[in-house]
Short mmCIF file of C-alpha atoms and ligand atoms in Angstrom, two decimals:
data_model
loop_
_atom_site.label_atom_id
_atom_site.label_comp_id
_atom_site.label_asym_id
_atom_site.label_seq_id
_atom_site.Cartn_x
_atom_site.Cartn_y
_atom_site.Cartn_z
CA MET W 1 -37.67 35.30 -4.46
CA LEU W 2 -39.26 32.30 -5.93
CA ARG W 3 -43.07 33.03 -5.93
CA PRO W 4 -44.84 29.80 -5.02
CA VAL W 5 -47.90 28.95 -7.10
CA LEU W 6 -50.09 26.42 -5.45
CA GLY W 7 -51.15 23.55 -7.68
CA SER W 8 -48.81 24.10 -10.52
CA ALA W 9 -45.78 22.19 -11.58
CA ARG W 10 -43.30 23.16 -14.24
CA VAL W 11 -41.00 20.69 -15.68
CA SER W 12 -37.75 21.90 -17.15
CA ARG W 13 -35.75 19.64 -19.54
CA ALA W 14 -32.27 19.60 -21.12
CA GLY W 15 -31.42 17.35 -23.73
CA GLY W 16 -34.53 15.26 -23.07
CA ARG W 17 -33.61 14.79 -19.40
CA VAL W 18 -35.87 16.24 -16.80
CA LEU W 19 -33.79 18.59 -14.67
CA ALA W 20 -36.40 19.96 -12.12
CA ILE W 21 -39.84 20.72 -11.16
CA ALA W 22 -40.74 24.06 -9.62
CA ASP W 23 -43.04 25.93 -7.97
CA PHE W 24 -44.57 24.66 -4.77
CA PRO W 25 -44.31 26.31 -1.41
CA LYS W 26 -42.64 23.92 1.01
CA ASP W 27 -45.59 23.48 3.44
CA ASP W 28 -48.44 23.57 0.97
CA CYS W 29 -48.10 20.81 -1.57
CA PHE W 30 -51.73 19.84 -1.77
CA GLY W 31 -51.43 19.14 1.93
CA GLU W 32 -49.34 16.17 0.99
CA THR W 33 -46.05 17.09 2.45
CA PRO W 34 -44.93 14.06 4.45
CA GLU W 35 -43.70 14.30 8.05
CA THR W 36 -40.92 12.11 7.30
CA SER W 37 -39.97 11.08 3.80
CA THR W 38 -37.45 8.76 2.48
CA ARG W 39 -36.95 10.86 -0.47
CA ASP W 40 -37.43 14.21 1.07
CA ALA W 41 -35.15 16.41 -0.89
CA CYS W 42 -35.64 17.25 -4.54
CA ALA W 43 -34.06 20.01 -6.54
CA THR W 44 -36.43 22.77 -7.51
CA GLU W 45 -35.83 25.53 -10.06
CA SER W 46 -35.60 29.04 -8.94
CA PRO W 47 -34.92 31.93 -11.29
CA GLU W 48 -32.53 33.48 -8.61
CA SER W 49 -30.72 30.58 -7.23
CA GLY W 50 -30.64 28.04 -10.06
CA PHE W 51 -31.43 24.51 -9.11
CA ASN W 52 -30.49 24.31 -5.56
CA GLN W 53 -33.50 25.04 -3.57
CA ARG W 54 -35.12 22.12 -1.81
CA CYS W 55 -38.64 20.79 -1.03
CA ASN W 56 -39.96 17.80 0.62
CA CYS W 57 -43.15 17.48 -1.48
CA ALA W 58 -44.48 13.91 -2.04
CA PHE W 59 -46.40 15.21 -5.01
CA LEU W 60 -43.33 16.15 -6.92
CA HIS W 61 -42.01 12.70 -6.84
CA ASP W 62 -44.70 11.58 -9.08
CA PHE W 63 -43.04 13.83 -11.83
CA LEU W 64 -39.42 13.39 -11.07
CA PRO W 65 -37.52 10.71 -12.84
CA VAL W 66 -35.96 8.27 -10.35
CA ARG W 67 -32.08 8.58 -10.52
CA ARG W 68 -31.02 5.11 -10.39
CA ALA W 69 -27.53 3.67 -10.38
CA ILE W 70 -26.12 0.22 -10.49
CA TYR W 71 -23.06 -0.59 -8.37
CA PRO W 72 -21.70 -3.88 -9.71
CA GLY W 73 -19.24 -6.22 -8.30
CA SER W 74 -18.17 -9.60 -6.96
CA PHE W 75 -18.68 -8.70 -3.27
CA ASP W 76 -16.82 -11.83 -2.25
CA PRO W 77 -17.55 -10.81 0.45
CA VAL W 78 -18.78 -7.29 1.14
CA THR W 79 -16.37 -5.03 2.99
CA ASN W 80 -16.75 -1.65 4.94
CA GLY W 81 -15.13 -0.12 1.67
CA HIS W 82 -18.07 -1.36 -0.47
CA LEU W 83 -20.66 -0.05 2.21
CA ASP W 84 -18.78 3.32 2.17
CA VAL W 85 -19.24 3.46 -1.68
CA ILE W 86 -22.85 2.59 -1.40
CA GLU W 87 -23.58 5.27 1.06
CA ARG W 88 -21.78 7.84 -1.07
CA ALA W 89 -23.80 6.63 -4.22
CA ARG W 90 -27.00 7.04 -2.30
CA THR W 91 -26.33 10.78 -1.66
CA LEU W 92 -26.19 11.24 -5.40
CA PHE W 93 -28.87 8.90 -6.48
CA ASP W 94 -32.53 8.15 -5.47
CA GLU W 95 -31.92 4.43 -5.83
CA VAL W 96 -28.90 2.30 -5.83
CA ILE W 97 -29.03 -1.37 -7.20
CA VAL W 98 -26.10 -3.45 -5.83
CA ALA W 99 -25.60 -5.97 -8.55
CA VAL W 100 -23.71 -9.20 -7.57
CA ALA W 101 -21.89 -10.76 -10.39
CA ILE W 102 -23.01 -14.38 -10.57
CA ASN W 103 -20.80 -15.73 -13.42
CA ASP W 104 -17.69 -14.47 -11.84
CA GLN W 105 -14.40 -15.63 -13.39
CA LYS W 106 -12.78 -14.96 -10.07
CA GLN W 107 -13.84 -18.31 -8.56
CA PRO W 108 -15.48 -16.66 -5.46
CA LEU W 109 -15.18 -18.06 -2.06
CA PHE W 110 -18.87 -17.40 -1.31
CA THR W 111 -21.76 -18.75 -3.29
CA PRO W 112 -23.91 -16.12 -5.10
CA ASP W 113 -26.70 -16.72 -2.46
CA GLU W 114 -24.25 -16.17 0.47
CA ARG W 115 -22.86 -12.94 -1.09
CA LEU W 116 -26.46 -11.71 -1.76
CA ALA W 117 -27.63 -12.44 1.67
CA MET W 118 -24.48 -10.88 3.33
CA LEU W 119 -25.07 -7.70 1.46
CA ARG W 120 -28.75 -7.61 2.27
CA GLN W 121 -28.03 -7.90 5.95
CA ALA W 122 -25.05 -5.49 5.89
CA ILE W 123 -26.89 -2.62 4.08
CA THR W 124 -28.84 -0.66 6.44
CA ILE W 125 -29.76 2.32 4.46
CA ASP W 126 -33.02 2.85 2.43
CA ALA W 127 -33.42 2.73 -1.38
CA VAL W 128 -30.68 0.18 -1.88
CA ARG W 129 -31.59 -3.01 -3.56
CA VAL W 130 -29.37 -6.03 -3.88
CA ALA W 131 -29.81 -8.11 -7.03
CA PRO W 132 -28.09 -10.92 -8.88
CA MET W 133 -26.56 -10.10 -12.17
CA ASP W 134 -25.78 -12.54 -14.85
CA GLY W 135 -24.60 -11.22 -18.27
CA LEU W 136 -23.66 -7.87 -19.68
CA LEU W 137 -23.70 -4.91 -17.16
CA VAL W 138 -25.02 -2.58 -19.74
CA GLU W 139 -27.99 -4.78 -20.41
CA PHE W 140 -28.56 -5.22 -16.74
CA ALA W 141 -28.51 -1.40 -16.28
CA ALA W 142 -30.96 -0.77 -19.13
CA SER W 143 -33.29 -3.52 -17.82
CA GLU W 144 -33.37 -1.72 -14.47
CA GLY W 145 -33.84 1.83 -16.08
CA ALA W 146 -30.47 2.97 -14.73
CA HIS W 147 -28.24 5.51 -16.48
CA ALA W 148 -25.25 5.32 -14.28
CA VAL W 149 -22.78 2.67 -13.07
CA VAL W 150 -20.94 3.42 -9.88
CA ARG W 151 -17.40 2.06 -9.27
CA GLY W 152 -15.00 2.42 -6.47
CA LEU W 153 -11.55 3.84 -6.95
CA ARG W 154 -9.05 3.17 -4.37
CA ALA W 155 -5.67 3.52 -5.89
CA ILE W 156 -3.87 3.97 -9.27
CA SER W 157 -3.71 0.37 -9.48
CA ASP W 158 -7.61 0.28 -9.95
CA PHE W 159 -7.58 2.83 -12.59
CA GLU W 160 -6.38 1.15 -15.83
CA PHE W 161 -8.94 -1.80 -15.49
CA GLU W 162 -11.65 0.59 -14.40
CA PHE W 163 -10.91 3.02 -17.36
CA GLN W 164 -10.98 0.30 -19.81
CA MET W 165 -14.23 -1.09 -18.43
CA ALA W 166 -15.85 2.26 -18.35
CA LEU W 167 -15.03 3.05 -21.93
CA MET W 168 -15.95 -0.40 -23.23
CA ASN W 169 -19.43 -0.04 -21.41
CA ARG W 170 -19.80 3.41 -23.02
CA LYS W 171 -19.11 1.81 -26.44
CA LEU W 172 -21.71 -0.85 -25.71
CA ASP W 173 -24.34 1.75 -24.42
CA PRO W 174 -23.55 5.40 -24.70
CA GLU W 175 -26.50 6.33 -22.53
CA ILE W 176 -24.76 4.74 -19.48
CA GLU W 177 -22.32 6.93 -17.58
CA THR W 178 -19.76 5.44 -15.12
CA ILE W 179 -19.13 7.41 -11.90
CA PHE W 180 -16.09 6.66 -9.69
CA LEU W 181 -16.20 7.30 -6.07
CA MET W 182 -13.39 7.35 -3.55
CA PRO W 183 -13.87 5.74 -0.21
CA LYS W 184 -12.80 7.12 3.10
CA GLU W 185 -8.94 7.11 3.26
CA GLU W 186 -9.03 4.29 5.90
CA TYR W 187 -10.65 1.94 3.30
CA THR W 188 -8.27 2.66 0.30
CA TYR W 189 -6.15 -0.32 1.19
CA LEU W 190 -9.12 -2.55 1.68
CA SER W 191 -10.22 -5.30 -0.68
CA SER W 192 -12.10 -8.50 -0.36
CA ARG W 193 -9.07 -10.39 -1.52
CA ILE W 194 -7.00 -8.98 1.21
CA VAL W 195 -9.73 -9.68 3.79
CA LYS W 196 -10.06 -13.28 2.69
CA GLU W 197 -6.32 -13.69 2.84
CA ILE W 198 -6.23 -12.48 6.54
CA ALA W 199 -9.15 -14.59 7.50
CA ARG W 200 -7.65 -17.66 5.90
CA LEU W 201 -4.63 -17.18 8.02
CA GLY W 202 -6.74 -16.91 11.06
CA GLY W 203 -6.43 -13.24 11.49
CA ASP W 204 -8.99 -10.75 12.91
CA VAL W 205 -10.91 -8.95 10.19
CA SER W 206 -13.52 -7.28 12.28
CA ALA W 207 -12.24 -3.86 11.61
CA PHE W 208 -12.71 -4.29 7.81
CA VAL W 209 -16.03 -6.15 7.46
CA PRO W 210 -19.41 -6.16 9.04
CA SER W 211 -19.52 -8.54 12.01
CA LEU W 212 -21.76 -11.15 10.15
CA VAL W 213 -19.24 -11.18 7.34
CA ALA W 214 -16.26 -11.67 9.82
CA GLU W 215 -18.30 -14.57 11.38
CA ALA W 216 -19.05 -16.09 7.91
CA LEU W 217 -15.34 -15.94 6.94
CA ALA W 218 -14.26 -17.66 10.16
CA LYS W 219 -16.87 -20.41 9.43
CA LYS W 220 -15.72 -20.74 5.74
CA PHE W 221 -12.21 -21.32 6.65
CA ASN W 222 -12.88 -23.40 9.82
CA PRO W 223 -15.97 -25.53 9.20
CA GLU W 224 -15.72 -26.90 12.58
CA LEU W 225 -17.08 -23.48 13.87
CA GLY W 226 -20.32 -24.29 11.99
CA ASN W 227 -22.06 -23.67 8.80
CA VAL W 228 -21.97 -20.22 6.99
CA ALA W 229 -25.73 -20.52 6.42
CA ALA W 230 -26.16 -20.38 10.15
CA VAL W 231 -24.74 -16.68 10.17
CA ILE W 232 -26.54 -15.30 7.24
P1 ADP Z 1 -14.97 -6.61 -8.89
O1 ADP Z 1 -14.74 -7.97 -9.22
O2 ADP Z 1 -16.04 -6.05 -9.87
O3 ADP Z 1 -13.75 -5.74 -8.89
P2 ADP Z 1 -15.26 -6.05 -6.15
O4 ADP Z 1 -16.38 -6.64 -5.15
O5 ADP Z 1 -13.91 -6.45 -5.89
O6 ADP Z 1 -15.83 -6.58 -7.49
O7 ADP Z 1 -15.44 -4.51 -6.28
C1 ADP Z 1 -16.52 -3.86 -6.72
C2 ADP Z 1 -16.34 -2.40 -6.75
O8 ADP Z 1 -16.01 -1.95 -5.48
C3 ADP Z 1 -15.09 -2.00 -7.65
O9 ADP Z 1 -15.46 -0.84 -8.31
C4 ADP Z 1 -13.88 -1.85 -6.64
O10 ADP Z 1 -12.98 -1.00 -7.16
C5 ADP Z 1 -14.66 -1.32 -5.57
N1 ADP Z 1 -14.17 -1.52 -4.08
C6 ADP Z 1 -13.76 -2.62 -3.75
N2 ADP Z 1 -13.20 -2.43 -2.53
C7 ADP Z 1 -13.29 -1.21 -2.26
C8 ADP Z 1 -12.85 -0.22 -1.25
N3 ADP Z 1 -12.22 -0.66 -0.12
N4 ADP Z 1 -13.05 1.13 -1.35
C9 ADP Z 1 -13.70 1.51 -2.41
N5 ADP Z 1 -14.14 0.83 -3.42
C10 ADP Z 1 -13.91 -0.54 -3.45
#
């Protein structure tokens, strides 16, 4: 059994990275164990069980490095598929920064401000920040102290481009890892492009996007309904 040692912390490292901090009893972390904590689980080292023990000690978070990932994209507009990827990323990382590409070659339907505002309203989980990104992804990641880039992978058709981009980013900055996450099956056919096409033709997109996005799309394609800004 792991013998708790009140008031001592031990940092274990591998290749310069902090893996874990041990040895606090769950209920006795200098009396600082929070009732509820937004980051209430951290891996602790145990000689018997490896790195899988959990504690909810606020004190330890002063030592643990924040695992931060960037989820970049156009988000023109955000769909339920994007939100699914964000939630999955949050189970792996302490913080996720959703980076909205500003200088997008794709000639987006929504302005950067509209895309940022829709994302901010649509994301309801904690420790996710939405930020504009102008320039190289690896530079943005480094400036935010992130070591991982998250991308969504839906089908084989995504693979070639994503593979190329991941390897290029690795060449530009070997410290940054790209991680691919698959959404729920029901979102694998979903893309911002298809959603825009359906909305443009007057179809119902409410099953694919948050309601404010469905409303914004309707207004974008039918200005008589009002201004997008009124929705977001
Ligand atoms: P980009 O222009 O970078 O492709 P997108 O907003 O289209 O921007 O997509 C951002 C990321 O989200 C990409 O990795 C894309 O593969 C992923 N993605 C988009 N739609 C979905 C979805 N329905 N399910 C999972 N991942 C998705």
